[in-house]
């Protein structure tokens, strides 16, 4: 089949991402994307092989954007402050692109090679940041999982869950700094008992 003139994959992805980010990921359907583009759903099959592939492409886009944000964040941050810079980049991404963010949460083990590469790059950056604090090996993996869990929990604010008149970013930095200090102390104590 010949793709409809003027309709391109990038346009489809932009439209699907906009729906995911403004209306919610569950609202991304071939029918909703087609309606936004003013075409019939079958026209999309010239570019994607159904909704699962469309969501895979969106997940890849989200992982690329998050990697770009991490790269920008680390440029200005001293090594000891990279985790907080990553946290700010991560939270800004989650706030600005909530639908794409949701697609980045699942383990890419069953995803494409590119998704696995992009996800591995993000984890490697966080592990490297943990290593600058003396957290290595399996402990670094545990620490990154905890770090990501704290960041994901911060998305409560995006759902209107933090209503008190205290700066949410300041709260997040307080908790992350406490977490990081606790990790450093735990690793130090562990190394003294070995």
Coordinates of C-alpha atoms in Angstrom, one line a residue:
X1 CA 0.0 0.0 0.0
X2 CA 1.1 3.5 -0.7
X3 CA 1.2 5.8 2.3
X4 CA -1.3 8.7 2.2
X5 CA 0.3 11.8 0.7
X6 CA 1.3 14.1 3.5
X7 CA 0.9 11.6 6.3
X8 CA 4.2 10.6 7.8
X9 CA 5.2 8.4 10.7
X10 CA 6.6 11.4 12.6
X11 CA 3.3 13.2 12.3
X12 CA 1.5 10.1 13.7
X13 CA 3.9 9.8 16.6
X14 CA 3.6 13.5 17.4
X15 CA -0.1 13.2 17.5
X16 CA -0.1 10.0 19.5
X17 CA 2.4 11.5 22.0
X18 CA 0.2 14.6 22.4
X19 CA -2.8 12.5 23.1
X20 CA -0.9 10.4 25.6
X21 CA 0.5 13.5 27.4
X22 CA -2.7 15.5 27.5
X23 CA -5.5 13.0 27.7
X24 CA -3.7 9.9 29.1
X25 CA -2.0 6.9 27.6
X26 CA -5.2 4.9 27.7
X27 CA -6.7 7.4 25.3
X28 CA -4.1 6.5 22.6
X29 CA -6.0 4.4 20.1
X30 CA -5.7 4.2 16.3
X31 CA -9.1 5.7 16.1
X32 CA -8.2 8.7 18.3
X33 CA -5.0 9.3 16.4
X34 CA -6.7 9.0 13.1
X35 CA -9.5 11.4 14.2
X36 CA -6.9 14.0 15.4
X37 CA -5.2 13.7 12.0
X38 CA -8.5 13.8 10.0
X39 CA -7.9 10.4 8.4
X40 CA -9.5 7.0 8.7
X41 CA -7.8 4.4 10.9
X42 CA -6.8 2.1 8.1
X43 CA -4.6 4.9 6.7
X44 CA -2.4 4.5 9.8
X45 CA -1.6 0.9 8.9
X46 CA 0.6 2.2 6.0
X47 CA 2.9 3.5 8.8
X48 CA 2.4 1.2 11.8
X49 CA 1.4 -2.4 12.3
X50 CA -1.3 -1.6 14.8
X51 CA -1.6 -0.1 18.3
X52 CA 1.1 -2.3 19.9
X53 CA 3.8 -1.1 17.4
X54 CA 2.6 2.5 17.9
X55 CA 3.1 2.2 21.6
X56 CA 6.5 0.6 21.2
X57 CA 7.5 3.5 19.0
X58 CA 6.2 5.9 21.6
X59 CA 8.1 4.1 24.4
X60 CA 11.3 4.4 22.3
X61 CA 10.7 8.1 21.8
X62 CA 10.2 8.5 25.6
X63 CA 13.4 6.7 26.4
X64 CA 15.3 8.9 23.8
X65 CA 13.9 12.1 25.3
X66 CA 14.8 11.0 28.9
X67 CA 18.3 10.1 27.8
X68 CA 18.6 13.5 26.1
X69 CA 17.5 15.2 29.4
X70 CA 20.0 13.2 31.4
X71 CA 22.8 14.1 29.0
X72 CA 21.9 17.8 29.4
X73 CA 21.6 17.6 33.1
X74 CA 25.0 16.0 33.6
X75 CA 26.8 18.7 31.6
X76 CA 26.5 21.3 34.3
X77 CA 26.5 19.2 37.4
X78 CA 29.6 18.2 39.4
X79 CA 29.9 14.5 39.8
X80 CA 28.7 14.5 43.4
X81 CA 25.5 16.3 42.4
X82 CA 24.6 14.3 39.3
X83 CA 21.9 12.3 41.1
X84 CA 20.0 15.5 42.0
X85 CA 20.5 16.8 38.4
X86 CA 19.1 13.5 37.0
X87 CA 16.2 13.7 39.5
X88 CA 15.3 17.2 38.3
X89 CA 15.5 16.0 34.7
X90 CA 13.5 12.9 35.4
X91 CA 10.8 14.8 37.2
X92 CA 10.6 17.5 34.6
X93 CA 10.2 14.9 31.9
X94 CA 7.5 13.1 33.9
X95 CA 5.6 16.4 34.4
X96 CA 5.9 17.6 30.8
X97 CA 5.4 14.2 29.1
X98 CA 3.3 12.1 31.5
X99 CA 2.1 9.7 28.8
X100 CA 5.6 9.0 27.4
X101 CA 6.9 8.8 30.9
X102 CA 4.4 6.0 31.7
X103 CA 5.7 4.1 28.7
X104 CA 9.3 4.3 30.0
X105 CA 8.5 2.6 33.3
X106 CA 8.3 -1.0 32.2
X107 CA 11.5 -3.1 31.9
X108 CA 12.5 -3.1 28.3
X109 CA 13.5 -6.8 28.5
X110 CA 10.8 -7.7 26.0
X111 CA 11.2 -4.5 24.0
X112 CA 13.3 -3.7 21.0
X113 CA 17.1 -3.7 21.0
X114 CA 17.0 0.1 20.8
X115 CA 14.7 0.3 23.9
X116 CA 17.0 -2.0 25.8
X117 CA 20.0 0.1 24.8
X118 CA 18.3 3.3 25.8
X119 CA 17.1 2.0 29.1
X120 CA 20.5 0.5 29.8
X121 CA 22.1 3.9 29.1
X122 CA 19.8 5.5 31.7
X123 CA 20.6 2.9 34.3
X124 CA 24.3 3.1 33.6
X125 CA 24.3 6.8 34.2
X126 CA 22.6 6.4 37.5
X127 CA 24.9 3.6 38.5
X128 CA 27.9 5.7 37.6
X129 CA 26.6 8.5 39.7
X130 CA 26.2 6.1 42.6
X131 CA 29.7 4.9 42.1
X132 CA 31.0 8.5 42.5
X133 CA 29.5 8.2 46.0
X134 CA 31.3 4.9 46.7
X135 CA 28.2 2.7 46.1
X136 CA 29.3 -0.1 43.8
X137 CA 28.2 -3.5 42.5
X138 CA 24.9 -5.0 43.5
X139 CA 24.5 -2.2 46.1
X140 CA 24.5 0.3 43.3
X141 CA 21.7 -1.5 41.6
X142 CA 19.7 -1.6 44.8
X143 CA 20.4 2.1 45.2
X144 CA 19.2 3.0 41.7
X145 CA 16.0 1.0 42.2
X146 CA 15.4 3.0 45.4
X147 CA 16.2 6.2 43.6
X148 CA 13.8 5.5 40.8
X149 CA 11.1 4.5 43.3
X150 CA 11.5 7.8 45.1
X151 CA 11.3 9.7 41.9
X152 CA 8.2 7.8 40.7
X153 CA 6.6 8.4 44.1
X154 CA 7.1 12.2 43.5
X155 CA 4.6 11.9 40.6
X156 CA 2.0 12.0 43.4
X157 CA 2.3 15.8 43.1
X158 CA 1.3 15.6 39.5
X159 CA -1.9 14.0 40.5
X160 CA -2.7 16.8 43.0
X161 CA -1.5 14.8 46.0
X162 CA 0.8 17.4 47.5
X163 CA -1.5 20.2 48.5
X164 CA 0.3 21.8 51.4
X165 CA 1.9 25.2 50.7
X166 CA 5.5 23.9 50.7
X167 CA 7.7 23.8 47.6
X168 CA 7.4 20.2 46.2
X169 CA 10.9 20.4 44.6
X170 CA 12.4 21.3 47.9
X171 CA 10.7 18.4 49.5
X172 CA 12.0 16.0 46.9
X173 CA 15.5 17.3 47.2
X174 CA 15.3 17.0 51.0
X175 CA 14.2 13.3 50.7
X176 CA 16.8 12.5 48.0
X177 CA 19.6 14.1 49.9
X178 CA 18.6 12.1 53.0
X179 CA 18.4 9.0 50.9
X180 CA 21.9 9.6 49.4
X181 CA 23.4 10.4 52.8
X182 CA 21.9 7.2 54.2
X183 CA 23.3 5.2 51.3
X184 CA 26.8 6.6 51.8
X185 CA 26.7 5.9 55.6
X186 CA 25.4 2.3 54.9
X187 CA 28.2 1.6 52.4
X188 CA 30.8 3.1 54.8
X189 CA 29.6 1.0 57.7
X190 CA 29.5 -2.1 55.4
X191 CA 33.1 -1.6 54.3
X192 CA 34.3 -1.3 57.9
X193 CA 32.7 -4.6 58.9
X194 CA 34.2 -6.5 55.9

